[in-house]
Structures are given as C-alpha cells and as structure tokens.
Amino acid sequence: MLQIEHISKQYKTGDFVQKALDDVSVNLRDNEFVAILGPSGSGKTTLLNIIGGLDHYDRGDLIINGTSTKRYKDRDWDSYRNHSVGFVFQSYNLIPHQSILSNVELALTISGVPRAQRRERARAALEEVGLGQHVDKKPNQLSGGQMQRVAIARALVNNPKILLADEPTGALDSETSIQIMDLLKEVAKDRLVVMVTHNPDLAHRYATRIVELHDGVILSDSDPLPTDQVPLRRVRHRTFGRASMSLLTSISLSFNNLRSKKARTILTSFAGSIGIIGIALILSVSTGVNAYIDRIQQETMTSYPISIDQQSFDLNKIAGASQDSPGSKRDTTHRKAIYPDDTSIKGASSLTGSITKNNLTDFKKYLDDPKSEIHQYVGSVGIQYSYASKFSVFTHDPKGTLVNMDGVNIEKTDEASAASQMAGLGSGGDISSLQSMQISRLTGKSDQTKAPRAFTEIMPGRTDRTPISKVITDNYKMVKGHWPQSKDQVVLVLTPNNKLPLTTVYELGLLPAGDYKDMMNQLNSGQEVKTDTHPIDYDKAMKQELSMIPASDLYVKQDNGHYRFVGNDADQIDRLSANAVKLSIVGIIKPVDDAKTTPLDAGLGYTRMLTDYLIDHAQSSPVVQDQKAQPDRNVLNGLAFAPSDDAAKAADAKAYVDSLGVSQKANIARTVMTANQAQGQQGPGNQAAQLGNMTEQQVAEGFDRYMAQASQEVLVGIYNQYVSTGSYDDNMSDFGLMNRDAPTSIRIYADSFEDKNSIGDSITHYNDKASKDNKIVYTDYVGLMMNSVTTIINVITYVLIAFVGVSLVVSSIMIGIITYISVLERTKEIGILRAMGASKHNVSQVFNAETGIIGLTSGLLGIAVTLLLLIPGNAMMHHFMGTDEVNAFLPVRGAVALVILSVVLTLIGGLIPSRTAAKQDPATALRTE
Ligand code: ADP
Ligand code: MG
C-alpha cells in the first residue's frame, strides 16, 4: 500500500514560487486502477513523479508498505524505481537508437540481470503487449500505439508492483487509446496502476477510482481509502535490494549507443583524433629528427672521441691566447699613449707552455674503477687505450726478395740512403735530417719507432670476447674470409672501390721489390713512370706470408756484450723470420657503402691480441731485461746515459769512435766534415771534393788522427752532436717496451654531445681531486668545432615540446566540448535511465564508458591517420631535404602512450559533463524535449 501524507511540493523559478502540490494526502491500494484527472498545470505529473520516486516532496511523507521514505537515500530511490515502479509516458520516451528489445531490456540491464534471462523476459513482455514480431525494430519504425505498448512492456518487464502512466493516450487517436486502455486495465488486475489523464470519458470507463486534482489540491476522490482502516506499521528503514549495473554493461550499453550512431561517432572520434594526430605527427617528426641527430652525434663522437695523449697540446689554451678579442673588456676611451702589446710573445710562450705531459697511468686507474662517475656517460664504443706497438714485418716478393714492410726493400735501404745522402751533399739540402739518419745508424738505434705504417690496430670491442669493435664490424664489410680471431690473423683493408695503395702492394710482396726500386728511381729522375695496376686476386693476397718481428727481437747481443739493431741486416732478418710470428691475412674488408666512420686506412689491420702479445713479449725480451739490469748504461754501446762532466763526455766520444768499424767511421767523418763545412769551419778533411776522392779506409784513418788531436771542446761537441746516447726511457721505448697501465693515448667515446660534455665535466672533477702533476689535459675536437650545435638542438627540442603541449591542450578542450554536447543531446535519455532506476553512478558510468570508447577510437584513429600521413609526409620531406636521412616515424611506445593519453584526456574532458549528466534531476530531464 502507498500512503501519500500531507505532501507539498513547490517549484522556485527565480523569485516566483509555484505551488505544484499543496498538502496532498491520498492512500492507494495495492491493487486498483486509479485515474488522476485535472486540468493542465494542476500538479498531476508532479504527483505521479513523487509517487514514482522521480521527484522528491518538500514536506509530508510517502509511506511505501508502511515504510517512511523520509530518510531515503539516492540509492534507495534508485532501487525503488528499479524494482517496484514502472513508468509509462505520454511521449513514450523510448531510446531511439536502441531496438525495441533493447529498450525493454533496459530496466533489467540496469538491475544487472544476466543477458540471456534479460532477452527472454523482454521477449515475453513484448509478446504480452502483442508486439512479438517487432522485437528488432527501432522505435521510429513503429506507430504511436505500438510505441506506447513497447513503453508498457518496458514498464512491466521487471514485474513492478506499481505502474505509473502519465497521459499514456495523450498523443494517440481514440481507437488506439482504447487499445492501450484495455491493456492497462489488464495490467491493473494484479497491481496498482496510477494513470494521469485529462480525458474523463476514458477515466470513467476504465479506472476503478478517480481522483480529481486542481491547483495542487485534491478536489474529489471516488473511492478513498481511510488511513485508519490500515493497520499502521511501525515506520522503519528498508531497501529494496540494489539496482546494480556492471561496468561491462555500461560499456556495452555505450557501445550499442555509439554503434547505432556510427557516422556521428566516427565524426566525433575524428574531431577528437585531430589533436592526437597533431601530437603523433610532431612526435614522429621529432623522433625522426632526434634519431637523426642522435645518429649524427654518435657518428661524430665515433670519429671524434675525447682524446687524451701522453703528451698533448692544450688547444683551448692556445685558442684562448688570442688578443683583443671582442669579449675582452678594455677601457679604450681613456687611452692616450702607445701601449706595447706583449701577446705575441706571450702567445709563443703559451704555445710551449701548453705542451703537457699527461699521467695516463693514474687516469687509467680512475677509468678502470667501475665506480667512477665518468662511466655513466661513456658511449657504446667505450674507452679505447692505445699502445705504441713496435714491430717490423717482413715478407718475400714473387722473386724471393726479402721485403721490409717499412716501405723499402732491405738491399735497397743502403743504396737509397747513400744516394739521397749524396744528393743532399750536392745540393746542400736538409743536413739536420741527414745527420739524424746518420746518427741513428751510428748509434745502432733505428728510426723505426712504431709499427709499419700499412698496419693499423683494429679497435677492439668492449669485452674480451669481442676482439673487433662494433664500430668496425658496422662500418666495414667482409669481401672475403673472416674477421681475425687470434693474434696472428690480420685483415687486408681496401678502399670502398677495392683499391690498395701501390706502395702497400709492393710492401706486401705482391709485386717484385726490384720494380718498385726502378719505379722510384724513374720518379726521382723526373721520368714518366709506368705503374703496374693489374688487379690482384683476393686469394693471391691472402696467401702472402708475413713475418712479424717485435722491435725487441731486432736488437741482437754482440760478442762485445752490446746489442745491435739488425733491422737492416738481411741475413739476420732471415734468421729471425724463421722463428717469427707468421701473420696470415684471413680476411679482406672494405667500408660499407654508407660507412659513418672509417678508422682503418687501406692496408692491414691487426687485433688488440697482437698488441697484447707484443706487450708481454717486449717485457720478457733479453734486451729489455739487460737494460733493466743496468739502468745507467746504454746496452747498445755500453756508454753511460748521462756522463757526469765534459771529460767523461770527451772520453765517451773517443771510446765510441774507436769502437766503430771502418765504414761507420768513414760515415761519421763525412758527416762531421759536412756539418763543419756548412758552418764555415775547418773539418778533418778540408774539402768535400778531396774527401770524395778518398777511400773509406783513408777517411777513417784521417778521422782517427783528427780525433787523437782534437781538443776536449771539440770532443764534447762531437759527443753532444753525434754520440749522445739518449736516455733509458728512449731506449726502452725503442725496444718496444709497453706498459698496460700506461697507454700512449686514451680515447673516450660518447654517444651524444651531452654525454661528451658530461665526460668533460667528469675529467674536470677528476682534475680537481688530482695532484698538480696528475691533472689531465684532454682534447675535445667536437667541442672545439661545434659547441653551439648542442644549444641549437636543445632549442629545437624545446620548440617541439612546446608544440606538443599546445596540441595536447587543444585536443583535450575539444574532447571536453564534444562530450558536453553529447550530454546535452542525451538529457532525455538520462531521464529515462533514471526513471528505470539507474543510479547517478550508473549514468556517469555510461557516459564515462562512452567517452572512454570515443577516446579509444580517437586514439586509434589518430594513430592510423598519422601512420598514413607519414607515408606521403616522409616522401615529401625526403624530396625537399634531398636526403632520406631524416625519417619521421612513430615509436610504438609513443603510439601506445598516445592512445592511453587520448582515453585519459577524453575521460577527463568528459568527467565534468558526465557528472553534470548524473546530477540532472530525473524529473527535469524527462520534461526536456
Ligand atoms: P500537470 O501535469 O498537471 O499539467 P505539472 O505537475 O506538470 O502539471 O505542473 C504543476 C505546476 O508546477 C505547473 O504550474 C508547472 O508550471 C509547475 N512546474 C512543474 N515542473 C516545474 C519545474 N521543474 N520548474 C518550475 N515549475 C514547474
Ligand atoms: Mg503533466
């Protein structure tokens, strides 16, 4: 039983207060057909809405089966509407975009009835109102009477105890009205039906009770139910069980709604996707550009690592010495005299002062410490240490002649240098270089202070298991064979068009050394030179056997206990070659077509493994061991490294000349004479011509005499110029002694400019802590070349980020507006849902689900459109830039993030509108047309 007790309701519109109901009391039986009659505006709809829980009374009480509703919460009202009340409206209020069946199902959907059951019950309800065949039609495909029957079926599907009908026949013709009334009469057999009408005929014909309303007051009641006849139960609070709708139901509801409005949904999604497309495009372009910049940076950094050499010029210091630079602050206005400028003098001194010796041993310790700050900035190539490997390589030419890979064939060495010596004498050429050449021969030392120039060490990988760096394997391709896997394997490096310098071809012994000699002679005499440039088979080159002799092995102990350099002695070399490490060419490589960096010159590449072998070998060689045993005497000639006074020097000079053989003595005599002549002094043999006519024996004897009578001053002069035995360190270096802890240079590779700058900072931090002598001076070529590039790149990045930010804001505003419009448009639907018992939460959930789906569609659409746009976009970019280096592409993670962003933004944009929707007063919403 329903008890309406002293209910009042008034509407306020501005200052105007409209009393819709004024202290209305009426009791309704559980089973009767009540017709409420009254003119328009008398408060009939208001009363009905209050009975149905759609609208709330201001004063009084609605007692449902003895339960007061005074303390009802929204939830209770929702549940009451859903389970106990069915509504039928004058304007049917069917949801136009859903089928008849779905419309009827709605009440069940809201209460969370499983789908199959929902279907069955909805069909049954439609069957009952005689619409069994029309279940799949849309409301607009039905007549008014049929639509009203659908509305009745919908109201009844939940089998409510109360059916409320607001002018159900108001829009129907009289014949159809009668059919509907018949139906309602049928329905009223086992429940309470309250029908509002202004048609007294129909009311009197069908209703069991007629209540007349006027200006919010009950005028008459044909069959009142006195309250005292009803045993008044204690008023208690009670719910009807929850109206619940799962998220999935919301989504499917929204999805159906969107599906029924395909074109609209696609347009909405497209509008929403414009922002996403904008962002995705900017993201793609910036990803492409960034990838390009990164690649350029990495390539640049691979070609120009930060380098630290044992000895280095501080290029920055030199650069900083420029005077009167625009930035230098000078007071020019008050200068009224001449100011001597000392910068050029100081510049010269700063040049010498800028030569620094770096303590790489300590720095390597720092680099070896994995905890050092620098490691986080080191790029993929890593840190490379170089050592001054010293070795010679010998091979035989097709005629069996021994060839030194130094560039000259052994036999030729003496002749060639003799020839050039004569040439030097004749033309008065570069005497000092001639001298140094002579000295090296006289003192038994060699010029050979490094590996043959055709040889380059291949940059090793970061771990011991990768002997070849990725930089090399990425930039070179194997033409034949494979990469070296051990110390005795080398590769032949060709230029991109398979060329190899002719000199290297001769050095490798692939062509007869004699031909090279002839060729060079022809060149020297200014003749046309015929060169042999026939292609050479890969196999032929790879068969060439190379003997590698470490520098230390080229020093052989003599009978007199001194070591002699035998690098020019073919017999000795043949002997040494027998036990030498045989290098085999196991592969031929050349730069790939788009090589980014080509650190290997055409020639031969050997591995770090060979360097390692050389380090160990030199360490244990006899010459190094012996020199270590007597650190103050030169093992090459037995002389002291540093004689204490002039007398000792003179003695050493005499002893040294005495120890020489005849031809060596003659050589030094000629040199001393030449030098004296050049300086306008008297030499031992007076005239060059005279000297030229003498035999070696005569020259040597003459020199002996000259030495015997020479003053101490002359002897010291000879000592200083020709005998100086260098130092212990020089010797050790000549013997090829290397220390793993003391590399000759360190190259630190970064992947980006920022990392490179951070590496610079790390070194500065290292220097801050290091003692004065241990401070490191490094060369940063890239930094010197292009300091501003990083700034430009940063600016571009920030501009792109700003663009993305703007697109984002625009996109979210757009989505919010779209959702808001959608809410406005669906106000009526919200009212219907609420009338069915959907809670506020349900309503907002439906809207959120819908915006979510739109967001998802927008996102996916945006990504799809972007991917499509990128195809012509890239083609255009490549066309205009003239390069396909820059490739805009959408990273997968970015795409996923954008879809999520789109969903989130749409949800946020739709949040306010959906809350507005949920908050809408259902009664008001239903009044909306
Ligand atoms: P009926 O259904 O009998 O035609 P209503 O119950 O719809 O009458 O309205 C009763 C009175 O309350 C009318 O004067 C109407 O103008 C007023 N009214 C109804 N709803 C509102 C509202 N939401 N805001 C202001 N006035 C309203
Ligand atoms: Mg009305």
PDB file of N, CA, C and O in Angstrom, residues 742-788:
ATOM      1  N   ALA A 742     100.108   2.069 -18.700  1.00  0.00           N
ATOM      2  CA  ALA A 742     100.488   3.380 -19.231  1.00  0.00           C
ATOM      3  C   ALA A 742     100.259   3.424 -20.734  1.00  0.00           C
ATOM      4  O   ALA A 742     101.194   3.307 -21.519  1.00  0.00           O
ATOM      5  N   PRO A 743      99.047   3.588 -21.135  1.00  0.00           N
ATOM      6  CA  PRO A 743      98.781   3.683 -22.570  1.00  0.00           C
ATOM      7  C   PRO A 743      99.375   4.975 -23.126  1.00  0.00           C
ATOM      8  O   PRO A 743      99.632   5.913 -22.379  1.00  0.00           O
ATOM      9  N   THR A 744      99.605   5.005 -24.418  1.00  0.00           N
ATOM     10  CA  THR A 744     100.131   6.237 -25.004  1.00  0.00           C
ATOM     11  C   THR A 744      99.011   7.211 -25.297  1.00  0.00           C
ATOM     12  O   THR A 744      99.222   8.406 -25.381  1.00  0.00           O
ATOM     13  N   SER A 745      97.813   6.648 -25.473  1.00  0.00           N
ATOM     14  CA  SER A 745      96.685   7.560 -25.625  1.00  0.00           C
ATOM     15  C   SER A 745      95.405   6.863 -25.204  1.00  0.00           C
ATOM     16  O   SER A 745      95.309   5.638 -25.233  1.00  0.00           O
ATOM     17  N   ILE A 746      94.464   7.672 -24.805  1.00  0.00           N
ATOM     18  CA  ILE A 746      93.169   7.155 -24.386  1.00  0.00           C
ATOM     19  C   ILE A 746      92.112   7.892 -25.196  1.00  0.00           C
ATOM     20  O   ILE A 746      92.176   9.115 -25.346  1.00  0.00           O
ATOM     21  N   ARG A 747      91.199   7.124 -25.747  1.00  0.00           N
ATOM     22  CA  ARG A 747      90.089   7.751 -26.482  1.00  0.00           C
ATOM     23  C   ARG A 747      88.802   7.378 -25.761  1.00  0.00           C
ATOM     24  O   ARG A 747      88.527   6.198 -25.560  1.00  0.00           O
ATOM     25  N   ILE A 748      88.046   8.382 -25.391  1.00  0.00           N
ATOM     26  CA  ILE A 748      86.777   8.114 -24.716  1.00  0.00           C
ATOM     27  C   ILE A 748      85.647   8.467 -25.669  1.00  0.00           C
ATOM     28  O   ILE A 748      85.553   9.599 -26.140  1.00  0.00           O
ATOM     29  N   TYR A 749      84.830   7.468 -25.959  1.00  0.00           N
ATOM     30  CA  TYR A 749      83.752   7.655 -26.920  1.00  0.00           C
ATOM     31  C   TYR A 749      82.432   7.899 -26.199  1.00  0.00           C
ATOM     32  O   TYR A 749      82.088   7.170 -25.281  1.00  0.00           O
ATOM     33  N   ALA A 750      81.723   8.919 -26.633  1.00  0.00           N
ATOM     34  CA  ALA A 750      80.391   9.173 -26.086  1.00  0.00           C
ATOM     35  C   ALA A 750      79.391   8.974 -27.209  1.00  0.00           C
ATOM     36  O   ALA A 750      79.768   8.883 -28.377  1.00  0.00           O
ATOM     37  N   ASP A 751      78.116   8.855 -26.848  1.00  0.00           N
ATOM     38  CA  ASP A 751      77.101   8.687 -27.873  1.00  0.00           C
ATOM     39  C   ASP A 751      76.398   9.994 -28.210  1.00  0.00           C
ATOM     40  O   ASP A 751      75.715  10.091 -29.218  1.00  0.00           O
ATOM     41  N   SER A 752      76.512  10.975 -27.338  1.00  0.00           N
ATOM     42  CA  SER A 752      75.834  12.232 -27.636  1.00  0.00           C
ATOM     43  C   SER A 752      76.679  13.384 -27.140  1.00  0.00           C
ATOM     44  O   SER A 752      77.611  13.198 -26.358  1.00  0.00           O
ATOM     45  N   PHE A 753      76.313  14.564 -27.606  1.00  0.00           N
ATOM     46  CA  PHE A 753      77.074  15.739 -27.201  1.00  0.00           C
ATOM     47  C   PHE A 753      76.957  15.984 -25.700  1.00  0.00           C
ATOM     48  O   PHE A 753      77.923  16.377 -25.055  1.00  0.00           O
ATOM     49  N   GLU A 754      75.731  15.730 -25.189  1.00  0.00           N
ATOM     50  CA  GLU A 754      75.564  15.961 -23.749  1.00  0.00           C
ATOM     51  C   GLU A 754      76.484  15.051 -22.950  1.00  0.00           C
ATOM     52  O   GLU A 754      77.136  15.472 -22.009  1.00  0.00           O
ATOM     53  N   ASP A 755      76.504  13.767 -23.361  1.00  0.00           N
ATOM     54  CA  ASP A 755      77.362  12.812 -22.659  1.00  0.00           C
ATOM     55  C   ASP A 755      78.824  13.234 -22.773  1.00  0.00           C
ATOM     56  O   ASP A 755      79.585  13.139 -21.810  1.00  0.00           O
ATOM     57  N   LYS A 756      79.160  13.723 -23.950  1.00  0.00           N
ATOM     58  CA  LYS A 756      80.539  14.152 -24.151  1.00  0.00           C
ATOM     59  C   LYS A 756      80.876  15.299 -23.193  1.00  0.00           C
ATOM     60  O   LYS A 756      81.926  15.311 -22.569  1.00  0.00           O
ATOM     61  N   ASN A 757      79.916  16.239 -23.076  1.00  0.00           N
ATOM     62  CA  ASN A 757      80.137  17.350 -22.151  1.00  0.00           C
ATOM     63  C   ASN A 757      80.251  16.849 -20.728  1.00  0.00           C
ATOM     64  O   ASN A 757      81.071  17.332 -19.953  1.00  0.00           O
ATOM     65  N   SER A 758      79.405  15.851 -20.387  1.00  0.00           N
ATOM     66  CA  SER A 758      79.462  15.299 -19.036  1.00  0.00           C
ATOM     67  C   SER A 758      80.796  14.610 -18.793  1.00  0.00           C
ATOM     68  O   SER A 758      81.337  14.646 -17.692  1.00  0.00           O
ATOM     69  N   ILE A 759      81.329  13.968 -19.841  1.00  0.00           N
ATOM     70  CA  ILE A 759      82.636  13.324 -19.699  1.00  0.00           C
ATOM     71  C   ILE A 759      83.682  14.396 -19.409  1.00  0.00           C
ATOM     72  O   ILE A 759      84.533  14.239 -18.535  1.00  0.00           O
ATOM     73  N   GLY A 760      83.567  15.513 -20.135  1.00  0.00           N
ATOM     74  CA  GLY A 760      84.467  16.633 -19.872  1.00  0.00           C
ATOM     75  C   GLY A 760      84.372  17.090 -18.424  1.00  0.00           C
ATOM     76  O   GLY A 760      85.386  17.302 -17.751  1.00  0.00           O
ATOM     77  N   ASP A 761      83.117  17.165 -17.940  1.00  0.00           N
ATOM     78  CA  ASP A 761      82.909  17.570 -16.537  1.00  0.00           C
ATOM     79  C   ASP A 761      83.535  16.565 -15.591  1.00  0.00           C
ATOM     80  O   ASP A 761      84.165  16.932 -14.597  1.00  0.00           O
ATOM     81  N   SER A 762      83.358  15.269 -15.918  1.00  0.00           N
ATOM     82  CA  SER A 762      83.914  14.226 -15.051  1.00  0.00           C
ATOM     83  C   SER A 762      85.429  14.374 -14.970  1.00  0.00           C
ATOM     84  O   SER A 762      86.022  14.210 -13.899  1.00  0.00           O
ATOM     85  N   ILE A 763      86.051  14.668 -16.120  1.00  0.00           N
ATOM     86  CA  ILE A 763      87.507  14.817 -16.114  1.00  0.00           C
ATOM     87  C   ILE A 763      87.891  16.040 -15.284  1.00  0.00           C
ATOM     88  O   ILE A 763      88.872  16.007 -14.532  1.00  0.00           O
ATOM     89  N   THR A 764      87.084  17.104 -15.393  1.00  0.00           N
ATOM     90  CA  THR A 764      87.340  18.280 -14.559  1.00  0.00           C
ATOM     91  C   THR A 764      87.272  17.902 -13.081  1.00  0.00           C
ATOM     92  O   THR A 764      88.125  18.300 -12.281  1.00  0.00           O
ATOM     93  N   HIS A 765      86.263  17.101 -12.728  1.00  0.00           N
ATOM     94  CA  HIS A 765      86.144  16.662 -11.325  1.00  0.00           C
ATOM     95  C   HIS A 765      87.359  15.840 -10.918  1.00  0.00           C
ATOM     96  O   HIS A 765      87.869  15.955  -9.808  1.00  0.00           O
ATOM     97  N   TYR A 766      87.800  14.989 -11.873  1.00  0.00           N
ATOM     98  CA  TYR A 766      88.993  14.173 -11.598  1.00  0.00           C
ATOM     99  C   TYR A 766      90.183  15.089 -11.340  1.00  0.00           C
ATOM    100  O   TYR A 766      90.940  14.905 -10.395  1.00  0.00           O
ATOM    101  N   ASN A 767      90.301  16.116 -12.212  1.00  0.00           N
ATOM    102  CA  ASN A 767      91.425  17.042 -12.077  1.00  0.00           C
ATOM    103  C   ASN A 767      91.377  17.806 -10.760  1.00  0.00           C
ATOM    104  O   ASN A 767      92.410  18.113 -10.175  1.00  0.00           O
ATOM    105  N   ASP A 768      90.143  18.138 -10.318  1.00  0.00           N
ATOM    106  CA  ASP A 768      90.007  18.876  -9.066  1.00  0.00           C
ATOM    107  C   ASP A 768      90.614  18.094  -7.912  1.00  0.00           C
ATOM    108  O   ASP A 768      91.189  18.663  -6.988  1.00  0.00           O
ATOM    109  N   LYS A 769      90.451  16.775  -8.002  1.00  0.00           N
ATOM    110  CA  LYS A 769      90.946  15.945  -6.901  1.00  0.00           C
ATOM    111  C   LYS A 769      92.410  15.561  -7.078  1.00  0.00           C
ATOM    112  O   LYS A 769      93.099  15.266  -6.124  1.00  0.00           O
ATOM    113  N   ALA A 770      92.855  15.559  -8.354  1.00  0.00           N
ATOM    114  CA  ALA A 770      94.206  15.065  -8.626  1.00  0.00           C
ATOM    115  C   ALA A 770      95.254  16.087  -8.204  1.00  0.00           C
ATOM    116  O   ALA A 770      94.984  17.290  -8.129  1.00  0.00           O
ATOM    117  N   SER A 771      96.483  15.572  -7.955  1.00  0.00           N
ATOM    118  CA  SER A 771      97.578  16.479  -7.618  1.00  0.00           C
ATOM    119  C   SER A 771      97.985  17.228  -8.890  1.00  0.00           C
ATOM    120  O   SER A 771      97.584  16.864  -9.991  1.00  0.00           O
ATOM    121  N   LYS A 772      98.813  18.267  -8.709  1.00  0.00           N
ATOM    122  CA  LYS A 772      99.129  19.147  -9.835  1.00  0.00           C
ATOM    123  C   LYS A 772      99.690  18.385 -11.039  1.00  0.00           C
ATOM    124  O   LYS A 772      99.321  18.646 -12.180  1.00  0.00           O
ATOM    125  N   ASP A 773     100.589  17.417 -10.749  1.00  0.00           N
ATOM    126  CA  ASP A 773     101.238  16.686 -11.843  1.00  0.00           C
ATOM    127  C   ASP A 773     100.307  15.693 -12.521  1.00  0.00           C
ATOM    128  O   ASP A 773     100.559  15.256 -13.640  1.00  0.00           O
ATOM    129  N   ASN A 774      99.272  15.303 -11.812  1.00  0.00           N
ATOM    130  CA  ASN A 774      98.397  14.263 -12.356  1.00  0.00           C
ATOM    131  C   ASN A 774      97.200  14.803 -13.118  1.00  0.00           C
ATOM    132  O   ASN A 774      96.378  14.030 -13.596  1.00  0.00           O
ATOM    133  N   LYS A 775      97.140  16.115 -13.194  1.00  0.00           N
ATOM    134  CA  LYS A 775      95.997  16.684 -13.901  1.00  0.00           C
ATOM    135  C   LYS A 775      96.053  16.300 -15.381  1.00  0.00           C
ATOM    136  O   LYS A 775      97.120  16.211 -15.979  1.00  0.00           O
ATOM    137  N   ILE A 776      94.889  16.077 -15.921  1.00  0.00           N
ATOM    138  CA  ILE A 776      94.783  15.580 -17.298  1.00  0.00           C
ATOM    139  C   ILE A 776      94.349  16.714 -18.215  1.00  0.00           C
ATOM    140  O   ILE A 776      93.438  17.466 -17.897  1.00  0.00           O
ATOM    141  N   VAL A 777      95.037  16.829 -19.331  1.00  0.00           N
ATOM    142  CA  VAL A 777      94.598  17.772 -20.351  1.00  0.00           C
ATOM    143  C   VAL A 777      94.095  16.950 -21.517  1.00  0.00           C
ATOM    144  O   VAL A 777      94.783  16.062 -22.007  1.00  0.00           O
ATOM    145  N   TYR A 778      92.848  17.205 -21.896  1.00  0.00           N
ATOM    146  CA  TYR A 778      92.286  16.393 -22.975  1.00  0.00           C
ATOM    147  C   TYR A 778      91.938  17.274 -24.163  1.00  0.00           C
ATOM    148  O   TYR A 778      91.836  18.488 -24.042  1.00  0.00           O
ATOM    149  N   THR A 779      91.771  16.616 -25.283  1.00  0.00           N
ATOM    150  CA  THR A 779      91.399  17.343 -26.490  1.00  0.00           C
ATOM    151  C   THR A 779      90.001  16.919 -26.882  1.00  0.00           C
ATOM    152  O   THR A 779      89.717  15.735 -27.027  1.00  0.00           O
ATOM    153  N   ASP A 780      89.160  17.909 -27.035  1.00  0.00           N
ATOM    154  CA  ASP A 780      87.770  17.652 -27.393  1.00  0.00           C
ATOM    155  C   ASP A 780      87.535  18.342 -28.739  1.00  0.00           C
ATOM    156  O   ASP A 780      87.164  19.493 -28.806  1.00  0.00           O
ATOM    157  N   TYR A 781      87.824  17.578 -29.798  1.00  0.00           N
ATOM    158  CA  TYR A 781      87.756  18.189 -31.140  1.00  0.00           C
ATOM    159  C   TYR A 781      86.349  18.672 -31.457  1.00  0.00           C
ATOM    160  O   TYR A 781      86.150  19.737 -31.999  1.00  0.00           O
ATOM    161  N   VAL A 782      85.374  17.817 -31.101  1.00  0.00           N
ATOM    162  CA  VAL A 782      83.984  18.187 -31.401  1.00  0.00           C
ATOM    163  C   VAL A 782      83.625  19.465 -30.660  1.00  0.00           C
ATOM    164  O   VAL A 782      83.013  20.368 -31.210  1.00  0.00           O
ATOM    165  N   GLY A 783      84.059  19.518 -29.401  1.00  0.00           N
ATOM    166  CA  GLY A 783      83.767  20.694 -28.598  1.00  0.00           C
ATOM    167  C   GLY A 783      84.353  21.935 -29.237  1.00  0.00           C
ATOM    168  O   GLY A 783      83.731  22.983 -29.288  1.00  0.00           O
ATOM    169  N   LEU A 784      85.580  21.793 -29.765  1.00  0.00           N
ATOM    170  CA  LEU A 784      86.219  22.935 -30.396  1.00  0.00           C
ATOM    171  C   LEU A 784      85.483  23.323 -31.661  1.00  0.00           C
ATOM    172  O   LEU A 784      85.354  24.481 -31.995  1.00  0.00           O
ATOM    173  N   MET A 785      84.987  22.285 -32.358  1.00  0.00           N
ATOM    174  CA  MET A 785      84.376  22.556 -33.658  1.00  0.00           C
ATOM    175  C   MET A 785      82.969  23.101 -33.545  1.00  0.00           C
ATOM    176  O   MET A 785      82.587  24.007 -34.249  1.00  0.00           O
ATOM    177  N   MET A 786      82.177  22.472 -32.714  1.00  0.00           N
ATOM    178  CA  MET A 786      80.748  22.794 -32.767  1.00  0.00           C
ATOM    179  C   MET A 786      80.102  22.856 -31.394  1.00  0.00           C
ATOM    180  O   MET A 786      79.288  22.022 -31.060  1.00  0.00           O
ATOM    181  N   ASN A 787      80.483  23.871 -30.658  1.00  0.00           N
ATOM    182  CA  ASN A 787      79.918  23.987 -29.319  1.00  0.00           C
ATOM    183  C   ASN A 787      78.462  24.408 -29.353  1.00  0.00           C
ATOM    184  O   ASN A 787      77.662  24.037 -28.506  1.00  0.00           O
ATOM    185  N   SER A 788      78.107  25.195 -30.370  1.00  0.00           N
ATOM    186  CA  SER A 788      76.764  25.770 -30.393  1.00  0.00           C
ATOM    187  C   SER A 788      75.722  24.792 -30.907  1.00  0.00           C
ATOM    188  O   SER A 788      74.533  25.009 -30.729  1.00  0.00           O
TER     189      SER A 788
END
